[in-house]
Coordinates of C-alpha atoms in Angstrom, one line a residue:
Chain A
M84 CA 2.3 22.0 1.1
E85 CA 5.9 23.2 1.0
H86 CA 6.7 24.3 -2.5
I87 CA 10.0 25.8 -1.5
E88 CA 11.7 22.4 -1.0
E89 CA 10.6 21.3 -4.5
H90 CA 13.1 23.6 -6.0
F91 CA 16.1 21.8 -4.4
E92 CA 18.3 20.8 -7.3
H93 CA 20.5 18.5 -5.2
T94 CA 19.6 15.7 -2.8
E95 CA 20.1 17.4 0.5
T96 CA 18.0 16.5 3.5
P97 CA 16.3 19.5 4.9
A98 CA 17.3 20.5 8.5
D99 CA 13.8 19.9 9.9
M100 CA 13.5 16.4 8.4
K101 CA 12.5 14.9 11.8
S102 CA 9.5 17.2 12.2
Q103 CA 8.5 16.6 8.6
I104 CA 8.6 12.9 9.1
W105 CA 6.2 13.1 12.1
K106 CA 4.0 15.5 10.3
T107 CA 3.7 13.1 7.4
F108 CA 3.0 10.3 9.8
W109 CA 0.1 12.1 11.4
I110 CA -1.2 13.0 7.9
L111 CA -1.1 9.4 6.8
L112 CA -2.7 8.2 10.0
G113 CA -5.4 10.9 9.7
F114 CA -6.3 10.0 6.1
T115 CA -6.4 6.3 7.0
V116 CA -8.8 7.1 9.9
V117 CA -10.9 9.2 7.5
D118 CA -11.0 6.2 5.1
I119 CA -12.2 3.9 7.9
F120 CA -14.7 6.5 9.2
I121 CA -16.3 6.9 5.7
Y122 CA -16.3 3.1 5.3
F123 CA -18.3 2.7 8.5
M124 CA -20.6 5.6 7.7
L125 CA -21.6 4.2 4.4
L126 CA -21.4 0.5 5.3
S127 CA -23.8 -1.7 3.4
T128 CA -24.7 1.0 0.8
H129 CA -24.0 1.3 -2.9
A130 CA -22.8 5.0 -2.7
M131 CA -20.5 5.2 -5.7
W132 CA -18.8 8.5 -4.5
K133 CA -17.2 6.8 -1.5
N134 CA -15.1 4.7 -3.9
W135 CA -13.8 7.9 -5.5
V136 CA -13.0 9.3 -2.0
F137 CA -11.0 6.1 -1.2
I138 CA -9.1 6.3 -4.5
I139 CA -8.3 10.0 -4.1
L140 CA -7.2 9.6 -0.5
G141 CA -5.0 6.6 -1.6
I142 CA -3.3 8.9 -4.2
V143 CA -2.8 11.6 -1.6
K144 CA -1.3 9.1 0.8
A145 CA 1.0 7.8 -2.0
Y146 CA 2.1 11.4 -2.6
Y147 CA 3.2 11.8 1.0
I148 CA 4.9 8.3 1.2
V149 CA 6.8 8.9 -2.0
G150 CA 7.5 12.6 -1.5
V151 CA 8.7 12.6 2.1
F152 CA 9.4 9.0 3.2
M153 CA 11.1 8.1 -0.1
H154 CA 12.7 11.5 -0.3
M155 CA 11.4 12.2 -3.8
K156 CA 10.4 15.8 -3.0
F157 CA 14.0 16.6 -2.4
E158 CA 15.5 14.7 -5.4
R159 CA 16.3 16.2 -8.8
K160 CA 13.4 16.8 -11.1
T161 CA 14.9 14.4 -13.8
L162 CA 14.8 11.5 -11.3
M163 CA 11.3 12.5 -10.3
Y164 CA 9.9 12.5 -13.8
T165 CA 11.8 9.2 -14.7
I166 CA 9.7 7.5 -12.0
I167 CA 6.4 9.4 -12.1
V168 CA 5.7 9.7 -15.8
P169 CA 5.7 5.9 -16.5
M170 CA 3.4 5.5 -13.5
V171 CA 0.9 8.0 -14.9
F172 CA 0.6 5.9 -18.1
V173 CA 0.1 2.8 -16.0
V174 CA -2.7 4.4 -14.0
F175 CA -4.3 5.3 -17.4
F176 CA -4.0 1.6 -18.4
V177 CA -5.6 0.5 -15.1
T178 CA -8.5 2.9 -15.8
L179 CA -8.9 1.6 -19.3
M180 CA -9.1 -2.0 -18.2
V181 CA -11.7 -1.2 -15.5
I182 CA -13.8 0.4 -18.1
E183 CA -13.3 -2.7 -20.3
G184 CA -14.4 -4.8 -17.4
D185 CA -17.6 -2.8 -17.1
F186 CA -18.3 -3.6 -20.8
T187 CA -17.7 -7.3 -20.2
N188 CA -20.1 -7.0 -17.3
L189 CA -22.7 -5.5 -19.7
L190 CA -22.2 -8.4 -22.2
R191 CA -22.4 -11.1 -19.5
W192 CA -25.4 -9.9 -17.5
G193 CA -27.0 -7.5 -20.0
K194 CA -28.6 -4.9 -17.8
Chain B
M94 CA 14.9 25.8 -13.8
A95 CA 15.3 29.2 -15.4
T96 CA 15.4 29.4 -19.2
N97 CA 18.6 31.4 -19.4
T98 CA 20.7 28.8 -17.5
L99 CA 19.2 25.9 -19.4
S100 CA 21.9 25.5 -22.0
T101 CA 24.9 25.6 -19.7
E102 CA 23.0 23.4 -17.2
K103 CA 22.3 20.8 -19.8
K104 CA 25.9 20.7 -21.0
F105 CA 27.2 20.2 -17.5
T106 CA 24.5 17.8 -16.4
W107 CA 24.8 15.4 -19.2
G108 CA 28.4 16.1 -20.3
G109 CA 29.7 13.2 -18.3
G110 CA 31.9 13.0 -15.3
K111 CA 29.0 13.4 -12.8
S112 CA 25.7 11.8 -12.0
P113 CA 22.9 13.6 -13.8
F114 CA 20.4 12.5 -11.2
S115 CA 22.5 13.5 -8.2
V116 CA 22.0 10.1 -6.6
S117 CA 24.4 7.2 -6.4
Y118 CA 24.3 4.3 -8.8
G119 CA 22.8 2.0 -6.2
K120 CA 20.0 4.3 -5.2
L121 CA 19.1 5.0 -8.9
M122 CA 19.0 1.3 -9.6
M123 CA 16.8 0.8 -6.5
W124 CA 14.4 3.4 -8.0
I125 CA 14.4 1.7 -11.4
F126 CA 13.8 -1.7 -9.7
L127 CA 10.9 -0.2 -7.7
L128 CA 9.4 1.2 -10.9
S129 CA 9.5 -2.3 -12.6
D130 CA 8.0 -3.8 -9.4
A131 CA 5.3 -1.2 -9.5
F132 CA 4.5 -2.4 -13.1
T133 CA 4.2 -6.0 -11.8
F134 CA 1.8 -4.9 -9.0
S135 CA -0.1 -2.8 -11.5
S136 CA -0.6 -5.8 -13.8
L137 CA -2.2 -7.6 -10.8
L138 CA -4.3 -4.5 -10.1
I139 CA -5.4 -4.5 -13.8
A140 CA -6.4 -8.2 -13.6
Y141 CA -8.3 -7.5 -10.3
G142 CA -10.1 -4.4 -11.7
F143 CA -11.1 -6.1 -14.9
I144 CA -12.3 -9.3 -13.2
R145 CA -14.1 -7.6 -10.4
Y146 CA -16.0 -5.2 -12.7
S147 CA -17.0 -8.0 -15.0
F148 CA -19.0 -9.5 -12.2
Q149 CA -22.2 -7.9 -10.7
S150 CA -21.8 -5.7 -7.6
P151 CA -22.0 -7.2 -4.2
I152 CA -25.4 -7.8 -2.7
V153 CA -26.1 -5.2 0.0
N154 CA -26.2 -6.6 3.5
T155 CA -29.0 -5.2 5.6
L156 CA -29.3 -8.0 8.2
I157 CA -26.2 -7.6 10.3
K158 CA -24.4 -4.5 11.7
P159 CA -20.9 -4.1 13.2
F160 CA -20.5 -5.6 16.7
D161 CA -23.6 -7.8 16.1
H162 CA -23.2 -11.4 17.1
L163 CA -23.1 -13.6 14.1
S164 CA -26.2 -15.6 14.7
H165 CA -26.3 -19.2 13.8
E166 CA -29.0 -18.6 11.2
F167 CA -27.1 -15.8 9.5
V168 CA -23.9 -17.9 9.3
Q169 CA -26.0 -20.8 8.0
E170 CA -27.5 -18.5 5.4
M171 CA -24.1 -17.3 4.2
V172 CA -22.7 -20.8 4.1
E173 CA -25.6 -22.1 2.1
K174 CA -24.9 -19.4 -0.5
T175 CA -28.6 -18.6 -0.6
K176 CA -28.6 -14.9 -0.1
Y177 CA -25.3 -13.0 0.0
F178 CA -22.8 -15.3 -1.6
V179 CA -23.8 -16.3 -5.1
Q180 CA -21.7 -17.1 -8.2
D181 CA -22.8 -14.1 -10.3
H182 CA -22.1 -11.4 -7.7
W183 CA -18.7 -10.4 -6.3
P184 CA -18.9 -11.0 -2.5
S185 CA -19.2 -8.1 -0.2
P186 CA -15.7 -7.8 1.6
E187 CA -17.4 -6.7 4.8
L188 CA -19.0 -10.1 5.2
V189 CA -15.8 -12.0 4.4
F190 CA -13.1 -10.2 6.3
N191 CA -15.0 -9.7 9.6
H192 CA -12.9 -11.7 12.1
F193 CA -10.6 -10.6 14.8
P194 CA -8.1 -12.8 16.8
F195 CA -9.5 -14.1 20.1
I196 CA -13.0 -12.6 19.5
H197 CA -15.3 -15.2 18.2
G198 CA -18.8 -14.9 16.6
V199 CA -18.8 -11.0 16.4
H200 CA -19.2 -9.1 13.2
L201 CA -16.1 -6.9 13.0
P202 CA -15.6 -5.8 9.4
L203 CA -12.3 -4.1 8.5
F204 CA -11.1 -4.0 12.2
F205 CA -8.2 -6.4 11.7
V206 CA -7.1 -5.0 8.3
S207 CA -7.1 -1.5 9.9
L208 CA -4.8 -2.8 12.6
M209 CA -2.5 -4.3 9.9
T210 CA -2.5 -0.9 8.1
F211 CA -1.5 1.0 11.2
I212 CA 1.3 -1.5 12.0
L213 CA 2.7 -1.0 8.5
I214 CA 2.5 2.8 8.6
F215 CA 4.2 2.8 11.9
S216 CA 7.0 0.5 10.7
S217 CA 7.4 2.9 7.7
V218 CA 7.9 5.8 10.1
T219 CA 10.6 4.0 12.2
M220 CA 12.3 3.1 8.9
V221 CA 12.5 6.7 7.8
L222 CA 13.7 7.7 11.3
A223 CA 16.5 5.2 10.9
V224 CA 17.4 6.8 7.6
E225 CA 17.4 10.2 9.2
A226 CA 19.6 9.0 12.1
G227 CA 21.9 7.5 9.5
H228 CA 22.5 11.0 8.0
R229 CA 23.7 12.1 11.5
M230 CA 25.9 9.0 11.8
A231 CA 24.1 8.1 15.0
K232 CA 24.7 4.4 15.1
D233 CA 22.7 3.6 18.3
E234 CA 19.6 5.4 16.9
V235 CA 19.9 3.7 13.5
S236 CA 20.0 0.3 15.2
K237 CA 17.1 1.1 17.5
Y238 CA 14.8 2.2 14.7
M239 CA 15.9 -0.7 12.4
L240 CA 14.9 -3.1 15.2
L241 CA 11.5 -1.4 15.6
T242 CA 11.0 -1.7 11.8
I243 CA 11.9 -5.4 11.8
I244 CA 9.4 -6.0 14.7
G245 CA 6.7 -4.0 12.8
G246 CA 7.3 -6.1 9.6
A247 CA 7.3 -9.3 11.5
A248 CA 4.0 -8.3 13.3
F249 CA 2.5 -7.5 9.9
L250 CA 3.5 -10.9 8.5
G251 CA 2.0 -12.6 11.6
C252 CA -1.3 -10.8 11.1
Q253 CA -1.3 -11.8 7.5
A254 CA -0.6 -15.5 8.4
W255 CA -3.5 -15.4 10.8
E256 CA -5.8 -13.8 8.2
W257 CA -4.8 -16.4 5.6
T258 CA -5.3 -19.2 8.1
T259 CA -8.8 -18.0 8.9
F260 CA -9.7 -17.5 5.3
I261 CA -8.4 -21.0 4.3
G262 CA -10.2 -22.5 7.3
E263 CA -13.5 -21.2 5.9
G264 CA -12.9 -23.1 2.7
A265 CA -11.2 -20.6 0.5
R266 CA -8.8 -22.0 -2.0
L267 CA -7.0 -20.9 -5.1
Y268 CA -9.5 -22.9 -7.2
G269 CA -12.7 -22.0 -5.4
N270 CA -14.3 -20.5 -2.3
P271 CA -17.7 -20.5 -0.5
Y272 CA -18.2 -16.8 -1.1
G273 CA -18.9 -16.6 -4.8
P274 CA -16.8 -16.2 -8.0
R275 CA -13.7 -18.5 -8.0
S276 CA -11.5 -15.6 -9.0
F277 CA -12.3 -13.8 -5.7
A278 CA -10.1 -16.0 -3.4
A279 CA -7.6 -16.6 -6.2
L280 CA -7.0 -12.9 -6.6
F281 CA -6.9 -12.4 -2.9
F282 CA -4.3 -15.0 -2.4
I283 CA -2.2 -13.9 -5.3
V284 CA -2.2 -10.2 -4.6
T285 CA -1.8 -10.3 -0.8
G286 CA 0.6 -13.3 -1.2
F287 CA 2.8 -11.3 -3.6
H288 CA 2.7 -8.3 -1.3
G289 CA 3.4 -10.5 1.7
F290 CA 6.3 -12.0 -0.1
H291 CA 7.6 -8.5 -0.6
V292 CA 7.2 -7.8 3.1
F293 CA 9.0 -11.0 3.9
S294 CA 11.9 -10.1 1.6
G295 CA 12.0 -6.6 3.2
V296 CA 12.2 -8.1 6.7
V297 CA 15.1 -10.4 5.5
L298 CA 16.9 -7.4 4.0
N299 CA 16.3 -5.3 7.1
V300 CA 17.7 -8.0 9.3
I301 CA 20.9 -8.2 7.1
I302 CA 21.3 -4.4 7.3
Y303 CA 20.6 -4.4 11.0
I304 CA 23.4 -6.9 11.6
N305 CA 25.7 -4.8 9.5
V306 CA 24.7 -1.7 11.5
L307 CA 25.4 -3.5 14.8
A308 CA 28.8 -4.7 13.4
G309 CA 29.7 -1.1 12.6
T310 CA 30.1 -1.7 8.8
Y311 CA 28.5 1.5 7.8
Q312 CA 30.2 3.5 10.6
K313 CA 33.5 2.4 9.1
R314 CA 32.3 3.1 5.6
G315 CA 31.5 6.7 6.6
H316 CA 27.8 6.7 5.4
Y317 CA 24.6 4.8 5.9
E318 CA 23.4 4.7 2.3
M319 CA 22.5 1.0 2.5
V320 CA 19.9 1.9 5.1
E321 CA 18.5 4.4 2.7
K322 CA 18.3 1.8 -0.1
V323 CA 16.4 -0.8 2.0
G324 CA 14.4 2.2 3.3
L325 CA 13.2 2.9 -0.3
Y326 CA 12.2 -0.7 -0.7
W327 CA 10.4 -0.8 2.6
H328 CA 8.4 2.4 1.8
F329 CA 7.4 0.9 -1.5
V330 CA 6.0 -2.1 0.3
D331 CA 4.0 0.3 2.5
L332 CA 2.8 2.2 -0.6
V333 CA 1.6 -1.0 -2.2
W334 CA -0.3 -1.9 0.9
V335 CA -2.1 1.5 0.8
F336 CA -3.6 0.4 -2.6
V337 CA -4.2 -3.2 -1.6
F338 CA -6.1 -1.9 1.4
T339 CA -8.1 0.5 -0.7
F340 CA -9.0 -1.8 -3.6
F341 CA -9.5 -5.1 -1.7
Y342 CA -11.1 -4.1 1.6
L343 CA -12.5 -0.6 1.3
I344 CA -14.1 -0.7 -2.1

């Protein structure tokens, strides 16, 4: 990962933008293929760890889409945090509600 | 940011007279809109996560493998809700979304959705290439890539229309479905419908911008920032699909 570009304090497009776009495209395509590969490897099983792999790969893909395609990596840090910090809390909320759903499951089906 | 430059930096950044975010008003507002839109999608995701986890896990399918022909007995078994589709268990997505256009009676889980994902990723790339060409003021390239993006978006919408038609044809409704819990199809229609509506709005916006590009509006204006703004929206739609794909089909 290029950490040099992250220190840009103004929104300038890097000179090698075109190659970065294609690199990101191959990364996104590759991760999607990995997703599908794991899906078919573990089809019809209850392996819990595959769900975590799917979620982590989803977050990695989100990083590349927001970072390169939406130009966020090259924006000012203030704008970056304005958008990212609220989303961190939202992800926390999603996690809480999934846990809550698990408790509801317990009450309904009482395992 | 180094500590010793912090005080002067702050005074100048927020002292007025310039944009603290180094982006134009329109782009900043597009970001804020996308944040609020992300909240809306998150609320749907919260509802989905909560409801799905409050049901029992899908029943593991051991009878049928990918590329198998869907035998009459197996389909009968599924339709009669005797074995795999029951009210207490969330249905297994691999047994629901296993169709492909023009191929009948073959078990092809995830194939069609993967195709839709690839179409959307590709249209995202053409969009960002249009933005990149806009920085170089290359009008022909911008219009070429905008057109490819519109075609990709329209293809995605067509795929979704086909998927909905198949799903509805099997008896899925907002108020019930033959696969199990009622909320399964309801959530599917609401979440993919809301996302599809975003894709549709994106295609409409892209068409408007494409016409403006062809008319030379942005060439006269001296910059292609409108292409960047709809580009942000289009990538957001792609981003949402990454999570819809993960949570609805993979998990």
